[in-house]
Tab-separated table of C-alpha atoms in Angstrom:
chain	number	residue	atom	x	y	z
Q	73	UNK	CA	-0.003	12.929	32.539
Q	74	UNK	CA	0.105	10.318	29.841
Q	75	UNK	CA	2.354	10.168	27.065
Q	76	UNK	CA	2.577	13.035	25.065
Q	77	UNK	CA	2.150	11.601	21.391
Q	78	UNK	CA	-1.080	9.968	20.452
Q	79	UNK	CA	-0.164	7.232	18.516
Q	80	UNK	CA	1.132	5.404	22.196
Q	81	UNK	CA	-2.171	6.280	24.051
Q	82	UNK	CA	-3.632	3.690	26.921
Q	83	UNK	CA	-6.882	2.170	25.771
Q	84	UNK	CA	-8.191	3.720	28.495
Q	85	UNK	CA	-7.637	7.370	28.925
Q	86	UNK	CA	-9.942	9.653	27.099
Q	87	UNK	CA	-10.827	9.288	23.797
Q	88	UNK	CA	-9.561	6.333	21.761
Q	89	UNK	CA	-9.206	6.077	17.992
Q	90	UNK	CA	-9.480	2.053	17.600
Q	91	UNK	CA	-9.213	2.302	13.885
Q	92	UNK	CA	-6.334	5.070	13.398
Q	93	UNK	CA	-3.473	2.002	13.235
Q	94	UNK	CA	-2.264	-0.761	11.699
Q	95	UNK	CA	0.338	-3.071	13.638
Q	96	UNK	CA	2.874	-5.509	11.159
Q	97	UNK	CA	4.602	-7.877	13.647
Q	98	UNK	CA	8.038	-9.100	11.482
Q	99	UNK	CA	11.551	-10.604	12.366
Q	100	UNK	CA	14.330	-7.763	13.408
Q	101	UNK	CA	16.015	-9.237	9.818
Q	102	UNK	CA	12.366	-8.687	7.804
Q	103	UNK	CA	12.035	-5.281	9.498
Q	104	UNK	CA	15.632	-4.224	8.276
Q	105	UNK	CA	14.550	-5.370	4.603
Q	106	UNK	CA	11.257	-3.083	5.026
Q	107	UNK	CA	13.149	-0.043	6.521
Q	108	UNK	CA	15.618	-0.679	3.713
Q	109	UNK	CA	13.655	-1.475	0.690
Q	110	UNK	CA	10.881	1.119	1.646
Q	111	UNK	CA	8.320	-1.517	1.046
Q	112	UNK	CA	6.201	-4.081	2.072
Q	113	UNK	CA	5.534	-7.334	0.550
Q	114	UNK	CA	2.057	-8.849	0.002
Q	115	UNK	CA	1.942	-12.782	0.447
Q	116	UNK	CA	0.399	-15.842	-1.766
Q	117	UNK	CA	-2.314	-16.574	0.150
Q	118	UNK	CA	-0.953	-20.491	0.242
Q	119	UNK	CA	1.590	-19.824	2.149
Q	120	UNK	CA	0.238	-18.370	5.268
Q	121	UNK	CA	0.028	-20.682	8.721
Q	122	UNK	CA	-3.544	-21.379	8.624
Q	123	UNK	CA	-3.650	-24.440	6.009
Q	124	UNK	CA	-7.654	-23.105	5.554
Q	125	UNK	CA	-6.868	-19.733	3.829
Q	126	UNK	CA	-6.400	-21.029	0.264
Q	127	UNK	CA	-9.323	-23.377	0.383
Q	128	UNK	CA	-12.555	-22.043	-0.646
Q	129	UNK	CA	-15.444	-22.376	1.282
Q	130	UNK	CA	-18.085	-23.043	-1.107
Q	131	UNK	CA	-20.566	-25.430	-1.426
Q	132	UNK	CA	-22.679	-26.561	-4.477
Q	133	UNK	CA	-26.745	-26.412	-4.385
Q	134	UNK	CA	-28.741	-29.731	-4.865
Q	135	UNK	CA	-31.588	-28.759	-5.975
Q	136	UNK	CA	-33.037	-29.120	-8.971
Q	137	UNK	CA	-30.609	-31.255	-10.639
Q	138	UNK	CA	-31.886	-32.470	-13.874
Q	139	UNK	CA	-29.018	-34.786	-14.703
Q	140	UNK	CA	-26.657	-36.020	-11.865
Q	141	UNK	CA	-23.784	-37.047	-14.182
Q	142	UNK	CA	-24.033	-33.448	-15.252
Q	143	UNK	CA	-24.026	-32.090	-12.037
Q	144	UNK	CA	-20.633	-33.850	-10.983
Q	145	UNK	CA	-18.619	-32.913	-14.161
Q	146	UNK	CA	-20.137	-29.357	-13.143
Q	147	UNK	CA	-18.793	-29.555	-9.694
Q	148	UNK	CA	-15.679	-30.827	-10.575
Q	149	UNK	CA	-14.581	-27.876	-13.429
Q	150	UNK	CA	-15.869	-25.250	-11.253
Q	151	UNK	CA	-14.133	-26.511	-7.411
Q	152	UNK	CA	-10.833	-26.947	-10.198
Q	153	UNK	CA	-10.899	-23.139	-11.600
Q	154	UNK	CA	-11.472	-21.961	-7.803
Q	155	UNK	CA	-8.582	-24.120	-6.716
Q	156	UNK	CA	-6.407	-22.418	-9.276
Q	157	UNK	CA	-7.919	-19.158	-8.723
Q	158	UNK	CA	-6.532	-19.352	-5.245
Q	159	UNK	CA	-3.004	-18.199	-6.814
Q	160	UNK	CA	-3.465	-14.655	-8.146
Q	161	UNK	CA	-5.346	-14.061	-4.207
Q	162	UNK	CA	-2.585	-12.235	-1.612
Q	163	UNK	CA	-2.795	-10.642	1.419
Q	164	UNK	CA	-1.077	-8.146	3.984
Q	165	UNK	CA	-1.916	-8.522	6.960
Q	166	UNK	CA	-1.715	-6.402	10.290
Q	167	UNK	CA	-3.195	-6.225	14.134
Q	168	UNK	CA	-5.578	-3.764	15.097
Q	169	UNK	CA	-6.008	-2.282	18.135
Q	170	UNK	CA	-8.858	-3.903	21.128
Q	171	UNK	CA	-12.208	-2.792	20.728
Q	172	UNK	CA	-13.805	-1.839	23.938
Q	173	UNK	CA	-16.507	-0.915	25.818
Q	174	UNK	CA	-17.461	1.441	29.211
Q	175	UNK	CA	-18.158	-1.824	30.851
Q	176	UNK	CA	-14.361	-3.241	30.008
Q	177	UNK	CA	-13.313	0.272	31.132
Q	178	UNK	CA	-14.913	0.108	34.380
Q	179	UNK	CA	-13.869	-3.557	35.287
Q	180	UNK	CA	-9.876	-2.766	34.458
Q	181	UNK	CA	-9.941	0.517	36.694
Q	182	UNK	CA	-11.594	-2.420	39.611
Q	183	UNK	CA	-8.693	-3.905	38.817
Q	184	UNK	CA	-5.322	-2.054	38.124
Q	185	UNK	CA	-4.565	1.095	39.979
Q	186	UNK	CA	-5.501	5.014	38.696
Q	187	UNK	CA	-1.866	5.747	38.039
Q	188	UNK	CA	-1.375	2.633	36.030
Q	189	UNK	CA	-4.233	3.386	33.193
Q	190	UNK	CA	-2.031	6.104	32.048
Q	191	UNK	CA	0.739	3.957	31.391
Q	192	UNK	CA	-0.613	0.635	30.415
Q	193	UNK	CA	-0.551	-0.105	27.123
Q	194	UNK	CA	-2.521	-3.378	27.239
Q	195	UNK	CA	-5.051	-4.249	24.761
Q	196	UNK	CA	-2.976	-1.806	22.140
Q	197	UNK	CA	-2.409	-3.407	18.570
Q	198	UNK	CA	1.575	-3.483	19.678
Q	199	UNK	CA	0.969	-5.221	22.632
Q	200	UNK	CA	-0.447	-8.715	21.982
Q	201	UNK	CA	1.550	-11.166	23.268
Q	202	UNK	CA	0.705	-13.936	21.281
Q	203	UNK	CA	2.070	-11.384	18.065
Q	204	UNK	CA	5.294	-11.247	19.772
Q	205	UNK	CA	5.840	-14.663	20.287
Q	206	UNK	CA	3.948	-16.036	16.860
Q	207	UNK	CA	5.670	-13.489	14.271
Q	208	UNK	CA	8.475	-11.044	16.199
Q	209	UNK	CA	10.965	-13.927	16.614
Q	210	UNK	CA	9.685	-14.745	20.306
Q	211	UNK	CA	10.040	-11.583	21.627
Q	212	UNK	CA	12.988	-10.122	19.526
Q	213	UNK	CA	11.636	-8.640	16.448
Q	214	UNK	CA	10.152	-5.526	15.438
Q	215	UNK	CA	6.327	-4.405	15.139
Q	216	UNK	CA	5.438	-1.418	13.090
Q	217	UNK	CA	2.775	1.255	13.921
Q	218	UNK	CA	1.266	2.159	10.071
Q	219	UNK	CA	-1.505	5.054	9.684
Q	220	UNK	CA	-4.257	2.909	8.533
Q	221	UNK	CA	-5.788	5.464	5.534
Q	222	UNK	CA	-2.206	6.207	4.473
Q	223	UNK	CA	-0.992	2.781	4.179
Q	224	UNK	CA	-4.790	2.146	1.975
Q	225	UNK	CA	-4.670	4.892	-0.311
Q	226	UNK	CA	-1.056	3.583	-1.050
Q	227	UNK	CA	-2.002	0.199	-1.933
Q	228	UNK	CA	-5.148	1.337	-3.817
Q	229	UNK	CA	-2.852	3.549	-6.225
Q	230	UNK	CA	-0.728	0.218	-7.189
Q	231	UNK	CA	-2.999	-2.153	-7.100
Q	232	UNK	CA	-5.960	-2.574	-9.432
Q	233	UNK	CA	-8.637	-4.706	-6.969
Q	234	UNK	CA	-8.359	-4.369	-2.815
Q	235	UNK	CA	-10.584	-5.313	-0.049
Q	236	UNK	CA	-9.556	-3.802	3.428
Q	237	UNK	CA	-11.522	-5.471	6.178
Q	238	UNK	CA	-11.401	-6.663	9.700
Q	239	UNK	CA	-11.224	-10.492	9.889
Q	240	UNK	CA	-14.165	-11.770	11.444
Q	241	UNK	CA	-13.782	-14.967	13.819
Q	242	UNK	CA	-16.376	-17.954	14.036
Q	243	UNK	CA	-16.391	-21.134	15.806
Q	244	UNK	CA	-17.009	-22.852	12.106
Q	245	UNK	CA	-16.834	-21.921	9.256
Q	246	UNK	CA	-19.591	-20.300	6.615
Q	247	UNK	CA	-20.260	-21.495	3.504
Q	248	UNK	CA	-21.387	-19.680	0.158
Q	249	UNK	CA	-23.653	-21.504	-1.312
Q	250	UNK	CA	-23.748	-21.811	-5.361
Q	251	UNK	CA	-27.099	-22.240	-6.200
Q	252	UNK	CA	-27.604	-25.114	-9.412
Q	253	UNK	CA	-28.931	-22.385	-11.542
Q	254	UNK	CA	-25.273	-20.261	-10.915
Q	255	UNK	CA	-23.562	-23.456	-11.167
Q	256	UNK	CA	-24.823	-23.471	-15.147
Q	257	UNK	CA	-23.278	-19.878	-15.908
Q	258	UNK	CA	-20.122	-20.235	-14.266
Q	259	UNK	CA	-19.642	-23.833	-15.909
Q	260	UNK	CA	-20.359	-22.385	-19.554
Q	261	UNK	CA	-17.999	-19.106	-18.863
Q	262	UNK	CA	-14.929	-21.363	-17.439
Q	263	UNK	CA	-15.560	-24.141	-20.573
Q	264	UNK	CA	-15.715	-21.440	-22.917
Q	265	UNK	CA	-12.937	-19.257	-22.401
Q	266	UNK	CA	-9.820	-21.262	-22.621
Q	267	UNK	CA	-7.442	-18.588	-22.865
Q	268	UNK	CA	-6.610	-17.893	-19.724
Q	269	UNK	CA	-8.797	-14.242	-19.770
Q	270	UNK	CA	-11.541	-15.018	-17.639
Q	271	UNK	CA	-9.933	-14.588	-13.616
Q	272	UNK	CA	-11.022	-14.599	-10.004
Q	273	UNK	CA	-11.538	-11.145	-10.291
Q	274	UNK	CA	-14.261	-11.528	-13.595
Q	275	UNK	CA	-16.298	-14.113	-11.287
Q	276	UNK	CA	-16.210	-12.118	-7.785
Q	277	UNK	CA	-15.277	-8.079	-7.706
Q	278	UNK	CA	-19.042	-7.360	-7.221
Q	279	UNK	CA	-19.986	-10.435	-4.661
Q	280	UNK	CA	-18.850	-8.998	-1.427
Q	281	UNK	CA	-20.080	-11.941	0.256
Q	282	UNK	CA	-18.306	-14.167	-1.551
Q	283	UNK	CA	-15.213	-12.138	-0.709
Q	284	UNK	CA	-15.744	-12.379	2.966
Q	285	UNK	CA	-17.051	-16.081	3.160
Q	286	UNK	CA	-13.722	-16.822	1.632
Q	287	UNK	CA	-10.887	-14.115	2.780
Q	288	UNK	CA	-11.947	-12.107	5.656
Q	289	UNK	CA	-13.369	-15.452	8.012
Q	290	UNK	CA	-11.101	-17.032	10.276
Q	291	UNK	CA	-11.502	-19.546	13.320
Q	292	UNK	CA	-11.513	-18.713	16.869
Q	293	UNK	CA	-8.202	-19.754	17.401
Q	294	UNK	CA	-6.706	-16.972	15.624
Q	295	UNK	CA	-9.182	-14.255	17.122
Q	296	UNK	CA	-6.408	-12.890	19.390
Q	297	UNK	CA	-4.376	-11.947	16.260
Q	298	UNK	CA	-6.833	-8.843	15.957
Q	299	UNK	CA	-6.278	-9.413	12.166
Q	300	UNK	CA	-6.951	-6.694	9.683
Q	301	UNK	CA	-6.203	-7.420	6.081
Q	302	UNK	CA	-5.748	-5.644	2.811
Q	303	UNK	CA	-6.893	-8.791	-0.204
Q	304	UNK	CA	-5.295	-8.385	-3.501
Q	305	UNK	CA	-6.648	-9.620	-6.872
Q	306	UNK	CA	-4.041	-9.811	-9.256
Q	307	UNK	CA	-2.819	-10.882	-12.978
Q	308	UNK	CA	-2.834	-14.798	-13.174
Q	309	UNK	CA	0.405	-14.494	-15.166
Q	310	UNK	CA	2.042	-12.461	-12.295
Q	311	UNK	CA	1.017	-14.883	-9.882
Q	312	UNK	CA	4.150	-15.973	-9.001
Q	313	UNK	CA	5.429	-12.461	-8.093
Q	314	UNK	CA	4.751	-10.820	-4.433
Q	315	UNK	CA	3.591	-7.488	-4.890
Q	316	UNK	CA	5.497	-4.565	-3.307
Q	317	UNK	CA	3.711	-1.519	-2.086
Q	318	UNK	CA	6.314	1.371	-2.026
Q	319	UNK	CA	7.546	4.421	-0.284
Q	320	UNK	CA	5.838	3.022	3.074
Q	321	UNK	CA	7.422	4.605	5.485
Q	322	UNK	CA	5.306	8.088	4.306
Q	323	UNK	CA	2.734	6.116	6.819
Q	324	UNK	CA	5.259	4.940	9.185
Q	325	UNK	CA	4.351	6.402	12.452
Q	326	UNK	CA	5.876	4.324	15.299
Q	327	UNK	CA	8.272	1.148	15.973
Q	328	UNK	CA	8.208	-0.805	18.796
Q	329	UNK	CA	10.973	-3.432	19.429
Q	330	UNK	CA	10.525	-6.674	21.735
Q	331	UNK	CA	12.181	-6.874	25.183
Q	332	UNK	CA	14.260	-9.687	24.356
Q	333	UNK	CA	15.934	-7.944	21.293
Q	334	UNK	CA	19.488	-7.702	21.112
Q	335	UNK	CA	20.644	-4.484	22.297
Q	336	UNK	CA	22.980	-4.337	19.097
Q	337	UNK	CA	19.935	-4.837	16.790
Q	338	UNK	CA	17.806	-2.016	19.159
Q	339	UNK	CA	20.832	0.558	18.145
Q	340	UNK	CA	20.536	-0.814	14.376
Q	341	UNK	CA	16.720	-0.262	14.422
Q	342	UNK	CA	16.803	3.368	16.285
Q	343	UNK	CA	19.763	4.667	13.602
Q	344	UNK	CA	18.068	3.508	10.406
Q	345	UNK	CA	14.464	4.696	11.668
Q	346	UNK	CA	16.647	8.170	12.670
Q	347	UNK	CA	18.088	8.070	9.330
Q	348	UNK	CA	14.784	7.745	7.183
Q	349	UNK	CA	14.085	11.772	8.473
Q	350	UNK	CA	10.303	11.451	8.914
Q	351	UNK	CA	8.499	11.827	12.162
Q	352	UNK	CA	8.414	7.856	13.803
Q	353	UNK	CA	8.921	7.364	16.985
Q	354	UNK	CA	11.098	4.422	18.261
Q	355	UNK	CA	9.541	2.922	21.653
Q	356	UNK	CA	10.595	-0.600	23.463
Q	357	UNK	CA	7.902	-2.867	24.932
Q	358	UNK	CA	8.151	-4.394	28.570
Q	359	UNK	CA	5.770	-7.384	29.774
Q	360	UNK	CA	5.417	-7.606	33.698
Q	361	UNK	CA	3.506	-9.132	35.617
Q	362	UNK	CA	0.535	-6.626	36.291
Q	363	UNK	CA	0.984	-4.494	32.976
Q	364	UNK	CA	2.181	-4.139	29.421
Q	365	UNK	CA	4.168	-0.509	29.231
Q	366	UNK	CA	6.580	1.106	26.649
Q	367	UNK	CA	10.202	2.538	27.899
């Protein structure tokens, strides 16, 4: 029989809610400031790893130009307010579990053994190797298991402008294209307004494409992150300040701690999570050579 709570199902047995959870991979210190704190902190989208996230992918339109002198001032004022737009952008972001198909299904019972599929947790959102090696301190952090609407419907009662989205991976990137025609609009709105009123949210809440040419497109590189992200527009004069969603652990549903943690850190993580008195299960990962299981 396989494991009796739902939220540590195989990929493979019955059933499977892909979209039910959100995984954050963090450092055993990070994940005692979470458990603490209650919270978790959004980032300025400059200071992830991939140097590409705060540049915008945009492109100006050549046709039509009347006067090319013109044109490059244009270019220049608008590529500057995007540039400084870039600061009131952050992100949280999270794994997701594998999506997959009968035909992936069939070819990993060809390959592991009946008994195994109920145990293997392979392809789960907690199980990504490259997670545990890139973000949970090579093995020794934490990774928590978030209920995916929960965790939403708490940002979208703090925060004024969210986008929740899968990230979508491409060998290169796209481009949004801003036509010459645009290009006069936005110029006269950003020369205009000098007091600081007109924001990346003003120019973009209703362009959805814009939004995901620029924040949920990533390289193949990173496609074994399984990113999901929640995009935040916020205040420019707060821009300095991370926001804080609180009261998380109401959509706290599992931990899972890395096999190389330090067994006095694994106590520390199972007493606090004990202590919080909500329903979350506390489960250690194991790598071997055939399979990915929880003890």
């Amino acid at each position: 029989v396989y494991m009796e709570f739902d939220i540590w199902k195989p990929l493979y047995v019955d059933e499977f809610d892909c979209d039910k959870y959100l995984y954050h991979y963090t450092s055993f210190e990070t994940a005692i400031k979470i458990i603490y704190s209650n919270q978790l902190l959004f980032s300025l989208i400059g200071r992830t790893n991939d140097t590409s996230e705060s540049k915008m992918k945009i492109v100006f339109g050549e046709n039509n130009i009347v006067d090319k002198d013109i044109y490059r001032k244009q270019v220049n004022t608008i590529s500057e307010y995007f540039h400084q737009s870039t600061q009131i952008v952050q992100l949280l972001c999270f794994s997701t579990d594998a999506k997959i198909n009968e035909n992936d299904k069939k070819k990993y019972l060809s390959i592991m053994g009946k008994k195994d599929m109920y145990y293997d947790v392979s392809g789960r959102g907690f199980a990504l190797p490259r997670m545990w090696a890139q973000y949970a301190s090579n093995n020794m952090g934490v990774c928590f298991v978030f209920n995916r609407e929960k965790l939403e419907e708490l940002v979208k009662r703090k925060i004024a402008f969210t986008k929740a989205a899968p990230v979508k991976y491409k060998k290169f990137f796209n481009r949004y294209i801003i036509d010459t025609e645009r290009m006069d609009v936005l110029y006269d709105k950003i020369s205009m307004i000098s007091n600081g009123s007109l924001t990346l949210l003003d120019m973009i809440q209703k362009d959805n494409d814009f939004l995901t040419y620029n924040f949920f497109t990533k390289l193949d590189d990173w496609k074994n992150e399984h990113e999901y992200r929640i995009v935040a527009l916020i205040d420019n004069k707060n821009h300095l300040d991370r926001l804080a969603i609180d009261k998380v652990s109401s959509c706290l549903e599992g931990v899972v701690i890395g096999e190389q943690i330090d067994p006095a850190y694994e106590k520390t993580i199972k007493i606090l999570i004990q202590s919080m008195g909500n329903k979350c299960d506390v489960k250690k990962i194991q790598f071997t050579s055939r399979m990915c299981k929880l003890v």
